[in-house]
CSV table of C-alpha atoms and ligand atoms in Angstrom, one decimal:
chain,number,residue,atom,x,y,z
A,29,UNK,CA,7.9,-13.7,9.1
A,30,UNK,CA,8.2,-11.6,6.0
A,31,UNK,CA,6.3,-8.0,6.7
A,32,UNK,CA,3.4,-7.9,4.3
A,33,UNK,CA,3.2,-4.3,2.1
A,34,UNK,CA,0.1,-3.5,-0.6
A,35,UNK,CA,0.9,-1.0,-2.8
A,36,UNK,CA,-1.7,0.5,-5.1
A,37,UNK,CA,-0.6,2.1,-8.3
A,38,UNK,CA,1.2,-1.1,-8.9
A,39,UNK,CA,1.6,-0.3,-13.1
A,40,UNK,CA,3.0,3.3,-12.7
A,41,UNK,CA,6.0,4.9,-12.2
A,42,UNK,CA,6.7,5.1,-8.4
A,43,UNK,CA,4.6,1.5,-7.8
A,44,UNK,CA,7.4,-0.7,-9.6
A,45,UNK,CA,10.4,1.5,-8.6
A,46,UNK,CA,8.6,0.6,-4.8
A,47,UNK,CA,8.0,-2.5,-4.9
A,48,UNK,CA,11.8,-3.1,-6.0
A,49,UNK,CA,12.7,-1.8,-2.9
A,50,UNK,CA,10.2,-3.5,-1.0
A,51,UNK,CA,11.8,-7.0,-2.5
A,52,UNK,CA,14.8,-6.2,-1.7
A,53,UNK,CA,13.9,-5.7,2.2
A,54,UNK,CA,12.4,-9.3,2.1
A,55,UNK,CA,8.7,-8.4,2.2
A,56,UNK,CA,6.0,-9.6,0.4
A,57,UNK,CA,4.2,-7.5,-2.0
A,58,UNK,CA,0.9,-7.1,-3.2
A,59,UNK,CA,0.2,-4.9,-6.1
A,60,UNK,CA,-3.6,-3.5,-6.5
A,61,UNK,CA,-4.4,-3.7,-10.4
A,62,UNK,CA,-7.6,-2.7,-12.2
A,63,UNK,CA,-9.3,-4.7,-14.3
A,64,UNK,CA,-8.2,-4.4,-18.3
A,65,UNK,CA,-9.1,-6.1,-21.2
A,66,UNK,CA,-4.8,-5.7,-22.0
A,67,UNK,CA,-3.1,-5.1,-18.7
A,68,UNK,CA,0.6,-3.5,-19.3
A,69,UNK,CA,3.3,-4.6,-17.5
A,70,UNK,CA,5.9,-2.4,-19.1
A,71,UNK,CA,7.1,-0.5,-15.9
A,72,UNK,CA,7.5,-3.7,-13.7
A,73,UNK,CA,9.3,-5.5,-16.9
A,74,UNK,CA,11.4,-2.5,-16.9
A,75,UNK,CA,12.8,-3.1,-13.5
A,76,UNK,CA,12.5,-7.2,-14.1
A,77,UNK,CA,9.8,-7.6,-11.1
A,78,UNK,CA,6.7,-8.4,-12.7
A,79,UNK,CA,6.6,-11.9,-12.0
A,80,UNK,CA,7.8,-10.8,-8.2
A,81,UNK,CA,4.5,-9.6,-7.2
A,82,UNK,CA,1.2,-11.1,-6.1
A,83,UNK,CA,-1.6,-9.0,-8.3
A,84,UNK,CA,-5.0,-8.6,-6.8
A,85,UNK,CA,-7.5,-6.9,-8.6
A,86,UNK,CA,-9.3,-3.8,-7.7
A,87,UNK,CA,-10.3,-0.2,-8.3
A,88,UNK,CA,-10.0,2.6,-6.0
A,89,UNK,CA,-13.5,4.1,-6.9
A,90,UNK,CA,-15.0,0.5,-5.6
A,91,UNK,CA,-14.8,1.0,-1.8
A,92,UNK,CA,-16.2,-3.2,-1.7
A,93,UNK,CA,-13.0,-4.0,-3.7
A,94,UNK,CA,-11.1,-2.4,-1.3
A,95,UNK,CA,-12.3,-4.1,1.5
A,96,UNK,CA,-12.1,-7.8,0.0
A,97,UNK,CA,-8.3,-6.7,-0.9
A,98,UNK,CA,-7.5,-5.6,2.8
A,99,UNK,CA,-8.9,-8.4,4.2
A,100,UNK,CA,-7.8,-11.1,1.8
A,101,UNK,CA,-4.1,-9.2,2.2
A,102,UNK,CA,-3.9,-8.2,5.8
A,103,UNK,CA,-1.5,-5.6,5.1
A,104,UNK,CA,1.5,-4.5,7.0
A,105,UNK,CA,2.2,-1.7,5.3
A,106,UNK,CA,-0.4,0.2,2.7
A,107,UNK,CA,1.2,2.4,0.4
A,108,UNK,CA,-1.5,4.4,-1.8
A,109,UNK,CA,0.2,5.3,-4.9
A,110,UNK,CA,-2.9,4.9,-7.1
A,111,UNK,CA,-4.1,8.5,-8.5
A,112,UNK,CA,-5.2,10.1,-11.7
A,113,UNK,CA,-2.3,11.9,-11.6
A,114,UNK,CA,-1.9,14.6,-14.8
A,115,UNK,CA,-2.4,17.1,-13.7
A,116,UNK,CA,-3.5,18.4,-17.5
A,117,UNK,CA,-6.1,16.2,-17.8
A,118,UNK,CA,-7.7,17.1,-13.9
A,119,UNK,CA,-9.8,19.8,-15.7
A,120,UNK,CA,-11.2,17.9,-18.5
A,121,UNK,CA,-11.9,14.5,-15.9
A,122,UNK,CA,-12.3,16.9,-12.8
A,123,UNK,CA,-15.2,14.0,-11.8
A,124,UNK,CA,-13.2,11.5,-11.8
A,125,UNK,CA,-9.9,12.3,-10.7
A,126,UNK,CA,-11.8,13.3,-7.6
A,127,UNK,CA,-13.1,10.2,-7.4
A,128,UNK,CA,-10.0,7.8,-7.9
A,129,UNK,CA,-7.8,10.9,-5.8
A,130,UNK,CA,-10.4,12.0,-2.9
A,131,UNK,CA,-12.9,9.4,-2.0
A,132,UNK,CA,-10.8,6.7,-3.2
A,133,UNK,CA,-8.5,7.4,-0.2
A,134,UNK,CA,-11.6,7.9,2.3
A,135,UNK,CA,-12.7,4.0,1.1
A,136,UNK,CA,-9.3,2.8,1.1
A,137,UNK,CA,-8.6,4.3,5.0
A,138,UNK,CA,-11.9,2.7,6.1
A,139,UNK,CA,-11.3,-0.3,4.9
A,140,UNK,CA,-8.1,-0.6,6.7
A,141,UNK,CA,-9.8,1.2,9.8
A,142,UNK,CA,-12.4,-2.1,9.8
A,143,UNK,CA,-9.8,-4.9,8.7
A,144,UNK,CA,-6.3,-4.0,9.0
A,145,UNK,CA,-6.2,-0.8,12.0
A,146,UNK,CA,-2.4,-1.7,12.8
A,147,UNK,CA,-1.6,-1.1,9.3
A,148,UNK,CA,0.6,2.0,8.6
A,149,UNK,CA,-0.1,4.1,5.8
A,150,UNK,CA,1.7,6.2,3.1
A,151,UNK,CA,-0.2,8.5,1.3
A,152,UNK,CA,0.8,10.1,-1.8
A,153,UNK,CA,0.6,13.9,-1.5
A,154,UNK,CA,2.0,16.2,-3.7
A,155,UNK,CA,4.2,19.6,-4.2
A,156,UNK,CA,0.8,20.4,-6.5
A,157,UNK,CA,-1.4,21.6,-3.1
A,158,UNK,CA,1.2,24.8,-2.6
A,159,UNK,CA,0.1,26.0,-5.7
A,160,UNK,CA,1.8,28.9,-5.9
A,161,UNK,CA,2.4,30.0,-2.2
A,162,UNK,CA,5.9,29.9,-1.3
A,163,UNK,CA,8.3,31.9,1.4
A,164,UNK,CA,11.0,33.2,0.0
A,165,UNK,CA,10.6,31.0,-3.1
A,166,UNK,CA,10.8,28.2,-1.1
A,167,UNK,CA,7.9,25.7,-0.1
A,168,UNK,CA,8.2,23.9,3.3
A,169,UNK,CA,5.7,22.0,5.6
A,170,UNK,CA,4.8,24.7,6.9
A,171,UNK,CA,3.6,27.0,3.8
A,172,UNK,CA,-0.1,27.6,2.9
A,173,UNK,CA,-1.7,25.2,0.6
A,174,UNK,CA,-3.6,26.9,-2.5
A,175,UNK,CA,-4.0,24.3,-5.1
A,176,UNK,CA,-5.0,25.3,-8.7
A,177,UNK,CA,-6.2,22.2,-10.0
A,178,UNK,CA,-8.8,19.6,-9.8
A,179,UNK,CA,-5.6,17.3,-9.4
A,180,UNK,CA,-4.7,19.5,-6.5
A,181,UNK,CA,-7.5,20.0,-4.9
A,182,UNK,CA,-8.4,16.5,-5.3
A,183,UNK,CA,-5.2,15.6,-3.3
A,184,UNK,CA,-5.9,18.2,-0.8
A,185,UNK,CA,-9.2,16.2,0.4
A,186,UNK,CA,-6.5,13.0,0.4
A,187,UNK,CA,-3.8,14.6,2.8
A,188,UNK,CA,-6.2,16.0,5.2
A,189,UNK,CA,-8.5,12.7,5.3
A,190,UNK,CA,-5.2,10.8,5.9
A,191,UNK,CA,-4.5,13.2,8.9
A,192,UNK,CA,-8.1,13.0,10.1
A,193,UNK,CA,-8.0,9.2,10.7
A,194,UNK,CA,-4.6,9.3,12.5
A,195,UNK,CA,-6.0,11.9,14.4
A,196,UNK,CA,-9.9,10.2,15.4
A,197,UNK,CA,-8.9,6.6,15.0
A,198,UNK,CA,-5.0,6.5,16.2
A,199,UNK,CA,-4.1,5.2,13.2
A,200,UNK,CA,-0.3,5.4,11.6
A,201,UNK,CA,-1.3,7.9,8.8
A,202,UNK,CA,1.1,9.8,7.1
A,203,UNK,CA,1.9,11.4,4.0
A,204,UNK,CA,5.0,12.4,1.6
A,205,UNK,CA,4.5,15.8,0.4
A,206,UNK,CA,7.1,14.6,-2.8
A,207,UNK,CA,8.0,17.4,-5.4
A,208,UNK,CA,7.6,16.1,-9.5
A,209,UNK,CA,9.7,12.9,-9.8
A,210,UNK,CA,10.9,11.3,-13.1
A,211,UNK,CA,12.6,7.9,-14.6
A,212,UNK,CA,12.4,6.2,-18.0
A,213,UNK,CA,9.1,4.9,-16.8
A,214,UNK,CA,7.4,8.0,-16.3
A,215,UNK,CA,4.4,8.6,-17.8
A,216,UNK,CA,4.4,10.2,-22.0
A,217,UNK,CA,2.5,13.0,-21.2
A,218,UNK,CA,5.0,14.8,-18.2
A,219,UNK,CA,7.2,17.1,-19.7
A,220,UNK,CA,10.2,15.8,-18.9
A,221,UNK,CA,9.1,12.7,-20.8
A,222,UNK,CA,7.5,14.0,-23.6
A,223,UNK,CA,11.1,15.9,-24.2
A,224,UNK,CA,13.5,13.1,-23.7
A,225,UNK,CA,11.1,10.9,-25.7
A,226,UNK,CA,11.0,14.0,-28.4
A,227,UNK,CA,14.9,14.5,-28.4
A,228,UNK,CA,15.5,10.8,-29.0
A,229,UNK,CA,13.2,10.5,-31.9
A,230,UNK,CA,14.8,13.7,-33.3
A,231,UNK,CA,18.2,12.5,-32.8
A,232,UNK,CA,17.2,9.1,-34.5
A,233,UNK,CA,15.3,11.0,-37.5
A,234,UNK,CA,12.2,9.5,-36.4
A,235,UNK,CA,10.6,13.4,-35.4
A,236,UNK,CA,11.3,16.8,-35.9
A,237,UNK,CA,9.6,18.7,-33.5
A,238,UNK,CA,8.4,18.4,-30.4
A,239,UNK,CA,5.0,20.6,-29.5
A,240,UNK,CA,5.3,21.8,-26.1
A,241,UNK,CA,3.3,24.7,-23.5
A,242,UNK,CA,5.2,27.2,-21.0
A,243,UNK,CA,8.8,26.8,-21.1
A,244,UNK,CA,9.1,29.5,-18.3
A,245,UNK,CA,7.4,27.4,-15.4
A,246,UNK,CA,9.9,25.8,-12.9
A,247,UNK,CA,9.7,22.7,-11.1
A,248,UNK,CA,12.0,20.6,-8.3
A,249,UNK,CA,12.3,17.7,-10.4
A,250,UNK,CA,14.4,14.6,-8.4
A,251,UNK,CA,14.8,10.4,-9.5
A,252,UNK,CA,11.7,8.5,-8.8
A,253,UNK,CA,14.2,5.6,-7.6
A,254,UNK,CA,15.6,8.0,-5.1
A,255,UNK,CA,11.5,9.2,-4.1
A,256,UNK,CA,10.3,5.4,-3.2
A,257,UNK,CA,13.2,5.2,-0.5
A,258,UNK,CA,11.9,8.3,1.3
A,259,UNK,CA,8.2,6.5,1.3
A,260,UNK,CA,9.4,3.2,3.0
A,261,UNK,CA,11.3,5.7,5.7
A,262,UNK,CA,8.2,7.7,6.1
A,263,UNK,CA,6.5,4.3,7.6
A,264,UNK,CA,9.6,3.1,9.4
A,265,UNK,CA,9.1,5.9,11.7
A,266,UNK,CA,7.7,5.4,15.7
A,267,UNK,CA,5.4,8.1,14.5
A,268,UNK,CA,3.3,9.0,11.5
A,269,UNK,CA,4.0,12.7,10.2
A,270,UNK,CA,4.6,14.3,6.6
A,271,UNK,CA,7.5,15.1,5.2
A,272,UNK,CA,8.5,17.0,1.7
A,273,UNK,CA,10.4,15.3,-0.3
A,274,UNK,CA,12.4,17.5,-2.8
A,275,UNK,CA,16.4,18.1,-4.4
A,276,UNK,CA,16.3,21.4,-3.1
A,277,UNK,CA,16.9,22.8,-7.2
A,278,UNK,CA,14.7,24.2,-9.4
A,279,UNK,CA,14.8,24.5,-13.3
A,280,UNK,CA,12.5,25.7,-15.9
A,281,UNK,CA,11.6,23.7,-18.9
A,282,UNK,CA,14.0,25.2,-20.7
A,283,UNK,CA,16.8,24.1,-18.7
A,284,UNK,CA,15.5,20.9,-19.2
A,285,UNK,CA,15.4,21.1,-22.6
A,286,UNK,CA,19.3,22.9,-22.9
A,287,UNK,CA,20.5,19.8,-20.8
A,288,UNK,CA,18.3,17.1,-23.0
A,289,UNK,CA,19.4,18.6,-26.5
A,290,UNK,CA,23.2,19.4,-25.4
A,291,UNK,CA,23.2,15.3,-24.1
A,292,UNK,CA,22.5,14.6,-28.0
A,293,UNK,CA,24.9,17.1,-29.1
A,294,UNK,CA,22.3,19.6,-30.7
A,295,UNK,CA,23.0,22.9,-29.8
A,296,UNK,CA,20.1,24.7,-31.4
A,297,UNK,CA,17.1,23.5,-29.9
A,298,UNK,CA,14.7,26.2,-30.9
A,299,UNK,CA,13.8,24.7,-34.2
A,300,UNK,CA,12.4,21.5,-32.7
A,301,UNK,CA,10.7,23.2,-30.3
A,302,UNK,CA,7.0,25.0,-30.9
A,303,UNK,CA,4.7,26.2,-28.7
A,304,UNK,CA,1.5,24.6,-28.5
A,305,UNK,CA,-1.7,26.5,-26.8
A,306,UNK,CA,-3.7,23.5,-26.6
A,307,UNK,CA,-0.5,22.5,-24.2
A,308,UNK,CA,-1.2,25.3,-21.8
A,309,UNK,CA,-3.1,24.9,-18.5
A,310,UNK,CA,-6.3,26.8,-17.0
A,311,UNK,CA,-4.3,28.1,-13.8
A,312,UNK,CA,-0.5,27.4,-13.6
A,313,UNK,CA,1.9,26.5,-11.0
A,314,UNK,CA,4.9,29.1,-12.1
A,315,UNK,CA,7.6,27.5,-9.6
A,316,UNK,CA,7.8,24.7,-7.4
A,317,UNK,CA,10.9,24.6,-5.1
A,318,UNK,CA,10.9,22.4,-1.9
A,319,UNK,CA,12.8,22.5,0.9
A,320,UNK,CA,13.1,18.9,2.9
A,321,UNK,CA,15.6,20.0,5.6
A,322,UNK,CA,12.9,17.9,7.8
A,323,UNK,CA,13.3,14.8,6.2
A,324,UNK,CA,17.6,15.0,5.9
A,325,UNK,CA,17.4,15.1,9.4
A,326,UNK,CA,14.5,13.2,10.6
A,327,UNK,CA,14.7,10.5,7.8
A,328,UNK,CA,18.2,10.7,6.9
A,329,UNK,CA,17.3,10.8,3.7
A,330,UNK,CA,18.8,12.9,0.8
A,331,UNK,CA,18.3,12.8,-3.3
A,332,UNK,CA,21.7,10.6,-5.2
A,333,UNK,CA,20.5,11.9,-8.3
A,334,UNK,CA,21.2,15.3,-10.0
A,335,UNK,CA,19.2,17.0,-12.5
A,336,UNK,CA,21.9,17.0,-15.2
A,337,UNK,CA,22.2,12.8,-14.6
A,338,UNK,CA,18.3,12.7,-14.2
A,339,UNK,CA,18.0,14.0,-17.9
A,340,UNK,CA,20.8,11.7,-19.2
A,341,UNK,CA,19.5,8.6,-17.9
A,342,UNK,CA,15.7,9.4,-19.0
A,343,UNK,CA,17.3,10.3,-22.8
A,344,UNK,CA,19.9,7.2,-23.1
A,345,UNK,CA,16.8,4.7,-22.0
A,346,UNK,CA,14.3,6.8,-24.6
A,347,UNK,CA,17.0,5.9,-27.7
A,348,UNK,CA,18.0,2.7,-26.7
A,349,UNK,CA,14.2,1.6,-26.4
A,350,UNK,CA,13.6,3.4,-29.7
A,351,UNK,CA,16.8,2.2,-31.5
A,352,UNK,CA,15.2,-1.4,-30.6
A,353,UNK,CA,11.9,-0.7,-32.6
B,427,NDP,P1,1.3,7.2,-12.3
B,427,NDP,O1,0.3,7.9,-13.0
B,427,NDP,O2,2.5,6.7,-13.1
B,427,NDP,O3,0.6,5.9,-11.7
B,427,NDP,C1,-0.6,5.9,-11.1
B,427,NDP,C2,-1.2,4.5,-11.0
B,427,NDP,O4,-2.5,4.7,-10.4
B,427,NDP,C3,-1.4,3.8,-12.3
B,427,NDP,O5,-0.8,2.5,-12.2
B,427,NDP,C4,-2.9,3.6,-12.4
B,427,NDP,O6,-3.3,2.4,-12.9
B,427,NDP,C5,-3.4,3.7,-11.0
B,427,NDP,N1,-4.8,4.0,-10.9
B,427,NDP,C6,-5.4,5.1,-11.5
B,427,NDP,N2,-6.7,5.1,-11.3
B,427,NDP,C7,-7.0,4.0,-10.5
B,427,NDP,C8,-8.1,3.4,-10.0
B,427,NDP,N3,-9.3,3.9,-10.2
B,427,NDP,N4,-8.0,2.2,-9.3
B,427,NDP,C9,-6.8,1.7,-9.1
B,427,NDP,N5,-5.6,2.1,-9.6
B,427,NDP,C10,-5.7,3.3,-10.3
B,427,NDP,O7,1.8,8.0,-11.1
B,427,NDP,P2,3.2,8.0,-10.4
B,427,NDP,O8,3.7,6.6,-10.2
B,427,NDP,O9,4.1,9.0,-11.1
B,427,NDP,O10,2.9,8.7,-9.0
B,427,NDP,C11,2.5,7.9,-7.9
B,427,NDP,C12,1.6,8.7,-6.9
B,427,NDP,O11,2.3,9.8,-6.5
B,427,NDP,C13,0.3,9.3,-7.6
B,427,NDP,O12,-0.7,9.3,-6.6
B,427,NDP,C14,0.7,10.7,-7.9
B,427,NDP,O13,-0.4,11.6,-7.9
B,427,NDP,C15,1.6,11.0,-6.7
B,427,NDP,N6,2.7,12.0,-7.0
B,427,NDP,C16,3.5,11.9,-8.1
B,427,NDP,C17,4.5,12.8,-8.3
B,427,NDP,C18,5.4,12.6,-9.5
B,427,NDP,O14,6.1,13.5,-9.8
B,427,NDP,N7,5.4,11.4,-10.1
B,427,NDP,C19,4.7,14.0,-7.4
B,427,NDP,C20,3.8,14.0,-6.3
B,427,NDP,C21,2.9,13.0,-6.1
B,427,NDP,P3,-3.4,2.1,-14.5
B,427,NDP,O15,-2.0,1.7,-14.8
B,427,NDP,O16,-4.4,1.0,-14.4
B,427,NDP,O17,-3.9,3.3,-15.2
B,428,GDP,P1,3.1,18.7,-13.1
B,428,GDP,O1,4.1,19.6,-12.4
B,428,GDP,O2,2.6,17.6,-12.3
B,428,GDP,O3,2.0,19.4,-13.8
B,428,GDP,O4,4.0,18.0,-14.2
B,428,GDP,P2,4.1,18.1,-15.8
B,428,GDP,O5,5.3,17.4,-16.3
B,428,GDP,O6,2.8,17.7,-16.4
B,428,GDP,O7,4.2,19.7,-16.1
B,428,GDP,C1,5.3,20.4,-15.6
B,428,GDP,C2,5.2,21.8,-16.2
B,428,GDP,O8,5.5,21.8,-17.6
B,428,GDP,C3,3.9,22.6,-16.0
B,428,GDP,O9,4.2,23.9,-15.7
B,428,GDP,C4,3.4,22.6,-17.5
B,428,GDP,O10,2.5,23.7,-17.8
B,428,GDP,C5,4.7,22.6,-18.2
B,428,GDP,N1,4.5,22.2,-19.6
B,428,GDP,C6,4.9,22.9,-20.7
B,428,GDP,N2,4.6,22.2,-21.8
B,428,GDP,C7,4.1,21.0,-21.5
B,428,GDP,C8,3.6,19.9,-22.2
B,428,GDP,O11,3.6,19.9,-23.4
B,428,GDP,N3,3.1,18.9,-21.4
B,428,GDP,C9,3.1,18.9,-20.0
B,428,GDP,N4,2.7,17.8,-19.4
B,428,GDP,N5,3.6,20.0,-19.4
B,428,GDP,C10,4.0,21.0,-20.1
């Protein structure tokens, strides 16, 4: 019998570049979808799965949707990909993304608590709840949390909540602590996007600037596709635990923006780049750096994707989508 897997988050970036994988291990999967006037099916097109999935509609802030969907689906496995999850916009929908982030998990874990208890369950942590704390300019699993964010903090309630039903209710609860991860389906608004979708339009004379915020802060940025394996190992474990998922490298934006311009052949960048305030952010996270020594050897796990490749990939599908316009 084919193993059964729900994945919420279905439309964004990690959800399709999942469920991929899930196909290809023979399961059968459900993605959780809200309900839209225009649904997009871009990302799932992208990776030529869309008509692969069973879609079963729901929202993560309706804890009776939730419950109809575990027990119409009788998950498997339950990965919870579903968040608000810019950052940027945590402070401005603070309400919300608590909401969709926080008690969003507490309905989804009760649901599976009443209808599905054998499930396992992933949950979608984030480098975001160190904040800034770091040991030796490294975060590991063991390293403080102090999130700066709604986002964060939102995410924060998740990982603890997740932890708190493994640990009343036995459940297999556990969560990937996964450092920023990118693709061509990542969302405009990251910066790693917004650049290579900047640098393509430049280098197609469709734009001439790109309006960006700090260009000092650092981040551990790795290949979504390489992310979603470290999730389905997570749950293939005899016992739940969290792991951070990371490359181990850090680089500020503008390394990311040297290795995005030099792709195209520009050499000067700092024309097309100006700095924004409105771009900025309340509290920032000035470098995130991880350290997943404990997945390599628990997992066997490891990254395939470098930075340099990460940023040529993201800028040769950004021109070739635009070339098509
Ligand atoms: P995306 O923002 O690309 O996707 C999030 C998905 O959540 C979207 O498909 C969105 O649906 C869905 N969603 C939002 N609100 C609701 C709701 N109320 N009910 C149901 N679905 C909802 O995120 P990623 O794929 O990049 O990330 C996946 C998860 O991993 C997220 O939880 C994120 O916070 C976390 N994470 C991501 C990192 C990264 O670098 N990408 C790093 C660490 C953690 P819709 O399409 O309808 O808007
Ligand atoms: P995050 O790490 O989840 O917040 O991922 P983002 O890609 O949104 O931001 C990464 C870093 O880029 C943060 O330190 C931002 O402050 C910085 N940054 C600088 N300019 C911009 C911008 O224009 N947009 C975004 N999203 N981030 C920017």
């Amino acid at each position: 019998m084919k193993k059964v897997a729900l994945i919420t988050g279905i439309l964004g970036q990690d959800g399709p570049y999942l469920a991929k994988l899930l196909l290809k291990n023979n399961y059968e999967v459900y993605g959780l979808i809200r309900r839209y006037t225009n649904p997009n099916f871009s990302n799932l097109d992208y990776l030529g799965i869309t008509d692969k999935v069973n879609y079963i509609s729901g929202d993560m802030t309706d804890e009776a949707s939730l419950i109809n969907i575990i027990k119409t689906v009788r998950p498997d496995e339950v990965y919870n990909l579903a968040a608000q999850s810019f950052v940027g916009a945590s402070w401005d929908q603070a309400k919300v993304t608590s909401e969709i982030n926080a008690h969003g998990v507490l309905y989804l874990l009760n649901a599976i608590k009443n209808f599905a208890p054998s499930a396992k369950f992933y949950q979608a942590s984030t480098s975001e709840m160190f904040g800034n704390s770091h040991k030796n300019g490294l975060q590991t699993e063991e390293t403080p949390f102090h999130p700066r964010s709604p986002y964060a903090i939102s995410k924060l309630y998740a990982y603890w909540m997740a932890i708190n039903f493994k640990e009343s209710y036995g459940m297999f609860c556990a969560n990937g602590i996964l450092f920023n991860h990118e693709s061509p389906i990542r969302g405009i608004e990251f910066v790693t996007r917004k650049i290579t979708d900047g640098v393509a339009r430049i280098k197609l004379g469709l734009a001439n600037e790109i309006r960006l915020g700090n260009l000092d802060s650092k981040r551990d940025w790795g290949f979504a596709g390489d992310y979603v394996e470290a999730m389905w190992l997570i749950l293939q474990q005899k016992e739940p635990d969290n792991y951070i998922i990371s490359t181990g490298e850090t680089h500020s934006i503008r390394d990311f923006l040297d290795a995005a311009f030099n792709h195209v052949g520009i050499k000067n960048w700092k024309k097309y780049v100006k700095l924004d305030p409105r771009f900025k952010r309340p509290a920032e996270l000035f470098a995130l750096h991880g350290k997943s020594d404990k997945a390599r050897r628990k997992l066997n796990w490891k990254p395939k994707i470098k930075f340099e490749k990460l940023v040529k990939m993201m800028i040769d599908a950004d021109i070739k989508r635009l070339s098509k316009k």
